[in-house]
PDB file of C-alpha atoms in Angstrom:
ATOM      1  CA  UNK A 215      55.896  82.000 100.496  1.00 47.00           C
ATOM      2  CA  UNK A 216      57.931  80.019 103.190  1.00 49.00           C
ATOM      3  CA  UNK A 217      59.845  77.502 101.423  1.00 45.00           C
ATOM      4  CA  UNK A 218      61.727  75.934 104.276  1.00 47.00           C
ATOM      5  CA  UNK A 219      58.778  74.392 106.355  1.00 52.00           C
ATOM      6  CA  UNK A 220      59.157  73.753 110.163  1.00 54.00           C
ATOM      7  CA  UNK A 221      59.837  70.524 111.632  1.00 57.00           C
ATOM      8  CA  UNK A 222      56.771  69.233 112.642  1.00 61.00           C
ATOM      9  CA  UNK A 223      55.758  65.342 113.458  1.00 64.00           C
ATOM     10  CA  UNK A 224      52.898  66.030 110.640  1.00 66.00           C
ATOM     11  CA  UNK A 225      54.587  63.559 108.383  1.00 65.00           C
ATOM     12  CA  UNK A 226      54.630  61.065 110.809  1.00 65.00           C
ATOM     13  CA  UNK A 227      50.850  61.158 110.990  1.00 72.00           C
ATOM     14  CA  UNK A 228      49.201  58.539 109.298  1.00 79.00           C
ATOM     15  CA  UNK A 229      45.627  59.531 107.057  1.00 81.00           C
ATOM     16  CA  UNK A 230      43.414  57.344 105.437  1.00 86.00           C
ATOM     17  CA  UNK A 231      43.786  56.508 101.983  1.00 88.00           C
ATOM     18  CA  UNK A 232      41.054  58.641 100.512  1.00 91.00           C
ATOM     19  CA  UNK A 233      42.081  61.943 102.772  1.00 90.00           C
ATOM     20  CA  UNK A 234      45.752  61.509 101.701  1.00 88.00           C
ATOM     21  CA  UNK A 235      44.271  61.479  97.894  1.00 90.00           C
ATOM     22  CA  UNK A 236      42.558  64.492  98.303  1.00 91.00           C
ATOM     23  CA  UNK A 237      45.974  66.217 100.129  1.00 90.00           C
ATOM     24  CA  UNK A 238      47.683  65.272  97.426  1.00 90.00           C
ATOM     25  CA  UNK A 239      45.212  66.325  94.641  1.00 92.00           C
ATOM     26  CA  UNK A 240      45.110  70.033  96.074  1.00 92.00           C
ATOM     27  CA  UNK A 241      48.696  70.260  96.827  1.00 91.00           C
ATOM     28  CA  UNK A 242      49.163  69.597  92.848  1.00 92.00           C
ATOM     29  CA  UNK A 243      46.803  72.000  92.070  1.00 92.00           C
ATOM     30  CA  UNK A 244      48.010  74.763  94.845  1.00 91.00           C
ATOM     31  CA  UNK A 245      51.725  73.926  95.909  1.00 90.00           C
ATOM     32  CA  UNK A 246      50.388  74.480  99.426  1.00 89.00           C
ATOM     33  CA  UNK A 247      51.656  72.884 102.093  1.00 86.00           C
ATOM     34  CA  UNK A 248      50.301  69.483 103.042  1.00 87.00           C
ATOM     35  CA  UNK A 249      49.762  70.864 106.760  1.00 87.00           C
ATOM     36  CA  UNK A 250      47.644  73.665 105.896  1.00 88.00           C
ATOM     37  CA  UNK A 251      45.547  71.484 103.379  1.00 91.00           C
ATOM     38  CA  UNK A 252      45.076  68.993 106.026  1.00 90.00           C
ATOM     39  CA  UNK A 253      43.827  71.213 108.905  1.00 88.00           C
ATOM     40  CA  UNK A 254      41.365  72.986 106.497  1.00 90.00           C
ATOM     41  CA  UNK A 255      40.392  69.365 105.167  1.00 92.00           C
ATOM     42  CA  UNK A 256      39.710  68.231 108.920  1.00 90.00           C
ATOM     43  CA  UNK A 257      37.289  71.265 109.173  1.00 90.00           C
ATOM     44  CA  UNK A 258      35.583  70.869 105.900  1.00 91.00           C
ATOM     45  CA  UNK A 259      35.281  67.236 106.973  1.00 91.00           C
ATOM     46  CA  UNK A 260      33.309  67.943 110.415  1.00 89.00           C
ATOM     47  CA  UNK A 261      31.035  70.979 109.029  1.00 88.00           C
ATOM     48  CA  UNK A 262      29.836  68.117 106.737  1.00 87.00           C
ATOM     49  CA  UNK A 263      29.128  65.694 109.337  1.00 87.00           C
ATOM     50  CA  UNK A 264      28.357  67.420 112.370  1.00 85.00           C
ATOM     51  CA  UNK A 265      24.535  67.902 111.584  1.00 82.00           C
ATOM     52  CA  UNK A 266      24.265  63.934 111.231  1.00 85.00           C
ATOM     53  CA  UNK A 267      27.167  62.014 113.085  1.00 85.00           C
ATOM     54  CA  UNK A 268      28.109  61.946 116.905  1.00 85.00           C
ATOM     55  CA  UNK A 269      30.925  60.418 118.578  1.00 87.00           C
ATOM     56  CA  UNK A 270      29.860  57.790 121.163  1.00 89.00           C
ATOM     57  CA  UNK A 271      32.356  57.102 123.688  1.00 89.00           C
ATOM     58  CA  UNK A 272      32.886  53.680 125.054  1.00 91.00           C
ATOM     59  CA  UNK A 273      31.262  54.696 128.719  1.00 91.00           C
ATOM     60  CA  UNK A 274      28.380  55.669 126.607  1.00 88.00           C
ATOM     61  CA  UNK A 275      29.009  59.701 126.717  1.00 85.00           C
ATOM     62  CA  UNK A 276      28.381  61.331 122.908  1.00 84.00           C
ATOM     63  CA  UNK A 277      30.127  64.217 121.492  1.00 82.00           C
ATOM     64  CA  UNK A 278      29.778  66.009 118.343  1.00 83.00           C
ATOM     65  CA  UNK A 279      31.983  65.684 115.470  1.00 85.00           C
ATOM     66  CA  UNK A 280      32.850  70.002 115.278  1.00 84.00           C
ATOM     67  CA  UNK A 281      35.967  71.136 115.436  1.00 84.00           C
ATOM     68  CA  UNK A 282      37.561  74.371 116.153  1.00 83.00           C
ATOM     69  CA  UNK A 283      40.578  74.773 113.743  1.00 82.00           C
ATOM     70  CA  UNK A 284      43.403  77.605 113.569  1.00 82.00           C
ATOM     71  CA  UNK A 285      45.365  76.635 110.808  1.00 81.00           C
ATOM     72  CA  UNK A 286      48.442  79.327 110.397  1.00 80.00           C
ATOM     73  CA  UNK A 287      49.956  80.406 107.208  1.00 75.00           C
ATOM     74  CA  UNK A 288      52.086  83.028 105.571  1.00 77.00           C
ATOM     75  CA  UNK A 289      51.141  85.186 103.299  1.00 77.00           C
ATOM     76  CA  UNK A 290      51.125  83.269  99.553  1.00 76.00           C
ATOM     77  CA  UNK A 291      50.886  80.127 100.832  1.00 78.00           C
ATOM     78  CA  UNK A 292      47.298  79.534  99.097  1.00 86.00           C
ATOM     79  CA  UNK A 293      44.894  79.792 102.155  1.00 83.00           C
ATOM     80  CA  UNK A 294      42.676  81.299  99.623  1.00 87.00           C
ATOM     81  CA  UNK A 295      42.797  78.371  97.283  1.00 90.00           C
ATOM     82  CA  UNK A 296      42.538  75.794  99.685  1.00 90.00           C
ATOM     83  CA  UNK A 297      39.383  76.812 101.238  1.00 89.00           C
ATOM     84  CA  UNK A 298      38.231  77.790  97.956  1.00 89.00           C
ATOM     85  CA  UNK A 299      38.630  74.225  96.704  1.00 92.00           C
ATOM     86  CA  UNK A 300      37.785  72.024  99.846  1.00 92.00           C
ATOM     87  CA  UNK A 301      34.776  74.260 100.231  1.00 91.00           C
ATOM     88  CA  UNK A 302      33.030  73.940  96.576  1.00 92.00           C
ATOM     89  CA  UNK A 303      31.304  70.948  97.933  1.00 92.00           C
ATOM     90  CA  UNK A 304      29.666  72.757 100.541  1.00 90.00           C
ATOM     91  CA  UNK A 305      29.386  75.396  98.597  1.00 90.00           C
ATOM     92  CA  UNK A 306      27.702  73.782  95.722  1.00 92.00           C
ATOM     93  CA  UNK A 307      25.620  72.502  98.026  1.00 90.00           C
ATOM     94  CA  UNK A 308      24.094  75.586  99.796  1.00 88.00           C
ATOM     95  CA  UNK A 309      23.336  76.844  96.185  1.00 90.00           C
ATOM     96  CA  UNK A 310      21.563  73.793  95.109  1.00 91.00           C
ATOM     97  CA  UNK A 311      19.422  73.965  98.600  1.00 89.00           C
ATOM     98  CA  UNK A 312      19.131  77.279  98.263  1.00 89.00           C
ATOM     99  CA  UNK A 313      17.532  77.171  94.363  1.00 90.00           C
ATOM    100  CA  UNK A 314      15.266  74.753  96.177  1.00 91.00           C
ATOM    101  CA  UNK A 315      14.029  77.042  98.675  1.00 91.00           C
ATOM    102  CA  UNK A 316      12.786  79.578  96.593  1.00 91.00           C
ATOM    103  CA  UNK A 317      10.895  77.263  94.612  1.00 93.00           C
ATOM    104  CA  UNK A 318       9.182  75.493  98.224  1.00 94.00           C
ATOM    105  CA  UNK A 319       8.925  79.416  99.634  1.00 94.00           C
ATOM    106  CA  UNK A 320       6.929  80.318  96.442  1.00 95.00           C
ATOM    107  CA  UNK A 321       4.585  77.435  97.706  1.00 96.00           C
ATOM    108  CA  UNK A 322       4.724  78.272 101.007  1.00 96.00           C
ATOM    109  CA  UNK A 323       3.521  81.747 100.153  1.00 96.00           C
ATOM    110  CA  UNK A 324       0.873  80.371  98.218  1.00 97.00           C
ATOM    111  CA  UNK A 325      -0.305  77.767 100.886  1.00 96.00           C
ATOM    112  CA  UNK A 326      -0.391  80.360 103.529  1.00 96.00           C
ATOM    113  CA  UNK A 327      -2.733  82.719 101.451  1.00 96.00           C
ATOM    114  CA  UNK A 328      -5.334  79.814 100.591  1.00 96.00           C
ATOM    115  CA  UNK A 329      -4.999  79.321 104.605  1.00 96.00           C
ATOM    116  CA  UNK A 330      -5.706  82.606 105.498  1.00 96.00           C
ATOM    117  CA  UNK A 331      -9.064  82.731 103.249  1.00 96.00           C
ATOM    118  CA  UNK A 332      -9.942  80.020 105.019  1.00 95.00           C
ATOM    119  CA  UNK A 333      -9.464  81.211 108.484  1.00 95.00           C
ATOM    120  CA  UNK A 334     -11.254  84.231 107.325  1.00 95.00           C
ATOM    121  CA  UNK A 335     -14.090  82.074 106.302  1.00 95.00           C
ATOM    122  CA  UNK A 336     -14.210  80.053 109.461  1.00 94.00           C
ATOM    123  CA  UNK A 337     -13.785  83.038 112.049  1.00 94.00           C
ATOM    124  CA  UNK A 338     -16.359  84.783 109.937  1.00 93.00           C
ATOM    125  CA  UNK A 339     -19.024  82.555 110.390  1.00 93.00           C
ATOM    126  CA  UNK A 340     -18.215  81.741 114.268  1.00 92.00           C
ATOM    127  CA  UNK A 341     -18.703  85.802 114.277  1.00 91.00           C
ATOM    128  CA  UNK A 342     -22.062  85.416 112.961  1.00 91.00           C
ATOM    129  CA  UNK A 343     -23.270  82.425 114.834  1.00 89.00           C
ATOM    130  CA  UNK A 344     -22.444  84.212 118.484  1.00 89.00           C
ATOM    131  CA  UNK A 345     -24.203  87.607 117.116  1.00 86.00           C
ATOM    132  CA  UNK A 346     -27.377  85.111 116.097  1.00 86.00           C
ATOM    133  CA  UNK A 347     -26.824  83.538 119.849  1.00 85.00           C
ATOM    134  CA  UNK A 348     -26.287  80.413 118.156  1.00 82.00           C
ATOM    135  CA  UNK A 349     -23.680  77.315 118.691  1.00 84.00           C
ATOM    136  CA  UNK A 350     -20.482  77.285 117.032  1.00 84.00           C
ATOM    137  CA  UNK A 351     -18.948  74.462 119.056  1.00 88.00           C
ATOM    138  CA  UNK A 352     -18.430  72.577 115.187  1.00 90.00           C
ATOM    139  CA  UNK A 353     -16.953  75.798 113.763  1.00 90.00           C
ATOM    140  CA  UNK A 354     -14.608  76.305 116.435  1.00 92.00           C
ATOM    141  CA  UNK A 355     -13.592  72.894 116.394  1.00 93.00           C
ATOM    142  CA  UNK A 356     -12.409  73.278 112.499  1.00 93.00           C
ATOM    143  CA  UNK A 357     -10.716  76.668 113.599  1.00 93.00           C
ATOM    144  CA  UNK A 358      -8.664  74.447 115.988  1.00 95.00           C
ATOM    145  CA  UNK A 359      -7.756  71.750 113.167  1.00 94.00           C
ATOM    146  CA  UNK A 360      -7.176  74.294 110.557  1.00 95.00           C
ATOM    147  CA  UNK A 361      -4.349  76.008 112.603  1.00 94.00           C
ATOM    148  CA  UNK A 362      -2.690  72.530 113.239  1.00 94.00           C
ATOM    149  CA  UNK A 363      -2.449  72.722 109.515  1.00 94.00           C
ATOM    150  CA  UNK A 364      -1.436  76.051 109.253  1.00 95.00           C
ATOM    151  CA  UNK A 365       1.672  76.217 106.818  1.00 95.00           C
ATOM    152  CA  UNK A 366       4.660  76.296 108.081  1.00 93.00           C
ATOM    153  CA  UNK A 367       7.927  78.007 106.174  1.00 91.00           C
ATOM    154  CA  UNK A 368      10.740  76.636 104.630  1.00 91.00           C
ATOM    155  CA  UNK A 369      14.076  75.976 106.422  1.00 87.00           C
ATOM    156  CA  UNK A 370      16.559  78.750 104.824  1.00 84.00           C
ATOM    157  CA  UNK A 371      19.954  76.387 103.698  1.00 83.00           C
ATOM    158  CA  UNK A 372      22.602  78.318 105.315  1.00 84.00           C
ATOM    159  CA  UNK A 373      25.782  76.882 106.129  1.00 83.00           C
ATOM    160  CA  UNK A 374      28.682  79.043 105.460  1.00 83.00           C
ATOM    161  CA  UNK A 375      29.161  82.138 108.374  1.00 82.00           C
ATOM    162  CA  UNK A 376      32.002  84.148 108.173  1.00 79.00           C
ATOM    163  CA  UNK A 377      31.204  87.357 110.241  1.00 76.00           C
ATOM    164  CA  UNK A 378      27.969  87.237 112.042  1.00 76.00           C
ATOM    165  CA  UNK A 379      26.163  88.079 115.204  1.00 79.00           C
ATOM    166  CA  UNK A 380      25.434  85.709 117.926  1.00 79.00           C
ATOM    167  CA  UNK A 381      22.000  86.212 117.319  1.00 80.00           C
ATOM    168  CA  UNK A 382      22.197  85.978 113.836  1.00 80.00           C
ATOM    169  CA  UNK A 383      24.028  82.428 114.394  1.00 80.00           C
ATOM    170  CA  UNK A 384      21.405  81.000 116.612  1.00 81.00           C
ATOM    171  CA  UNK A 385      18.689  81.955 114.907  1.00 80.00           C
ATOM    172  CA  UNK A 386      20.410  80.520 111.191  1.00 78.00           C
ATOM    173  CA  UNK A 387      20.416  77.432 113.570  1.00 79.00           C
ATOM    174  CA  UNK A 388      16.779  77.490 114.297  1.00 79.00           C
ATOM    175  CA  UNK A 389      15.528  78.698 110.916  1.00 79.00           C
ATOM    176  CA  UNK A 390      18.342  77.019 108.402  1.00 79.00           C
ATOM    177  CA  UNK A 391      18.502  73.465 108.465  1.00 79.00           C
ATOM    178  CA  UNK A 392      20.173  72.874 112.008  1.00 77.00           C
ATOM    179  CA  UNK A 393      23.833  72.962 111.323  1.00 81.00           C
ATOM    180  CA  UNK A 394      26.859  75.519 110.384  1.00 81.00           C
ATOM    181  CA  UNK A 395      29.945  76.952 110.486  1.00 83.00           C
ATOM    182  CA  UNK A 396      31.802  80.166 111.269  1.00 80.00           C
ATOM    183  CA  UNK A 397      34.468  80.139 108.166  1.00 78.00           C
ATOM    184  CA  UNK A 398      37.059  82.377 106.492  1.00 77.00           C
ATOM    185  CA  UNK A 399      40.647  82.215 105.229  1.00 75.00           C
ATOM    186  CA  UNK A 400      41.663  85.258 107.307  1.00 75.00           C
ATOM    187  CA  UNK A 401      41.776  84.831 110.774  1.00 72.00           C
ATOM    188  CA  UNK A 402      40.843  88.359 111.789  1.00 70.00           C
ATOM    189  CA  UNK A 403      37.597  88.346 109.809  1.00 75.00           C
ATOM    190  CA  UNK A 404      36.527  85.488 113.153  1.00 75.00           C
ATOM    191  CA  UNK A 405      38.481  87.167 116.010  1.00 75.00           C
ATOM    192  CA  UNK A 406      37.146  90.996 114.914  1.00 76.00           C
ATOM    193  CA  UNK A 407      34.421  89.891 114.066  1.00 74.00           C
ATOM    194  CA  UNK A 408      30.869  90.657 115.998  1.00 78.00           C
ATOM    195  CA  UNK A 409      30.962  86.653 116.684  1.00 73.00           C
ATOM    196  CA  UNK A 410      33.536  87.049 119.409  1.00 75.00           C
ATOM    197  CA  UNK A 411      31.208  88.831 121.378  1.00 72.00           C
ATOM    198  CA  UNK A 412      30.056  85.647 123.202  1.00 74.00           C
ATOM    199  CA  UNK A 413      32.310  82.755 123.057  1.00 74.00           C
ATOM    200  CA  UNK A 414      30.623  81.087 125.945  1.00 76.00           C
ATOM    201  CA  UNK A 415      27.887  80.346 123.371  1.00 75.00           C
ATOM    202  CA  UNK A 416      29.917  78.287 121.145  1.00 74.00           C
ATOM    203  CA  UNK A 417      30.932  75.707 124.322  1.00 73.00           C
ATOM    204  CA  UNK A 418      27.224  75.440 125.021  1.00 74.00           C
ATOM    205  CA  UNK A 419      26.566  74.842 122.062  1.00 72.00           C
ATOM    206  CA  UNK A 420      29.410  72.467 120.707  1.00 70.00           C
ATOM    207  CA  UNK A 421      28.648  70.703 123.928  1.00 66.00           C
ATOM    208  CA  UNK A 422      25.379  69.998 122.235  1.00 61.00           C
ATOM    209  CA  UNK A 423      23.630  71.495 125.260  1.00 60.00           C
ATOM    210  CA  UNK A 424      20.191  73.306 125.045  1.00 62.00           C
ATOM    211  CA  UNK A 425      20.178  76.779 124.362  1.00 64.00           C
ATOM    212  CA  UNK A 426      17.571  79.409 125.610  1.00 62.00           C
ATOM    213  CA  UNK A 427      17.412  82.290 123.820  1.00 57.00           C
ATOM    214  CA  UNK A 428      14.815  85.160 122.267  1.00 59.00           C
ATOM    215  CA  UNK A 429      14.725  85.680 119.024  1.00 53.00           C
ATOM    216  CA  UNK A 430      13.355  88.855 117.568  1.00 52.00           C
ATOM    217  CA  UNK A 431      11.483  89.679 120.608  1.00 42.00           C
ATOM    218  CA  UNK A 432       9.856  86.674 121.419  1.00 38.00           C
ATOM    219  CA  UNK A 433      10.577  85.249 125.023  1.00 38.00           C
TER     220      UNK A 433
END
């Protein structure tokens, strides 16, 4: 562990109340330093408000909240404990969501087989009506409605990324609930890793510009 920090203008920063209660909390509980605990704060922070809060300049531009954040420590110097600790929240969270999701999937799955009788029903009898030559205009017209009302799945709660595809990342964005992060407490797990393999995504996407992509297959 580095006991002789750096001289850095960190202390000269000044935190709200609440965030320098919280720096102070861990570093009691960790002996890390207050820098690292900060930067990993400041991340924690934005994954938890990025999905809901933007940043409106005063010309009227709007930027997200995310951050990209490097924080560098020597080995022993808790990076572990730190995430470990600011994350629970998050953490706690995506299991809670997630224990939820099973339950509204098992519904789903139910939902989608009473649907499919009836579809079976409905197609069935439009079958028979054109083989009689008759009209099926009112039939068709409750095929129509019934797939408007076709059941649609549950949003998967995934936050937390640590080494994942781009693919994989976009589509957690379009199937979870809209908003994540790319985390770990080793730095190499993110550079190595297979999300590297297209930065250019993450400025589009931080950007909060549209993003066209095909997902398992479909164009």
């Amino acid at each position: 562990m580095n006991t002789n920090p750096l001289n850095t203008n960190f202390f000269n920063l000044t935190f709200p109340i609440r965030f320098e209660e919280v720096i102070q909390s861990i570093q009691a509980k960790t002996h890390a330093p207050k820098e690292l605990i900060a930067g990993v704060q400041l991340s924690v922070m934005s994954l938890g408000a990025q999905g809901r809060v933007m940043f409106e300049h005063s010309d009227g531009r709007r930027s997200p909240v995310s951050l990209y954040s490097i924080v560098l420590a020597e080995s022993g110097e808790r990076k572990t404990a730190v995430c470990n600790l600011l994350q629970k929240p998050i953490q706690d969270f995506q299991k809670k969501q997630l224990k939820n999701y099973e339950e509204k999937l098992k519904v789903y799955e139910a939902d989608l087989q009473s649907w499919a009788v009836i579809n079976k029903t409905i197609s069935r009898q439009i079958r028979k009506n054109i083989e009689k030559g008759g009209d099926s205009v009112s039939e068709q017209d409750k095929l129509r409605k019934h797939y408007i009302n076709k059941p649609k799945p549950p949003r998967r709660p995934k936050i937390l990324f640590s080494d994942a595809t781009p693919e994989a990342i976009i589509q957690g964005l379009v199937e979870s609930i809209g908003t994540l992060g790319l985390s770990s407490d080793e730095g190499g797990v993110i550079f190595n890793g297979r999300a590297m393999g297209n930065t250019p995504l993450f400025n589009q996407l931080w950007d909060g510009g549209g993003v066209m992509w095909s997902v398992k297959g479909i164009d």
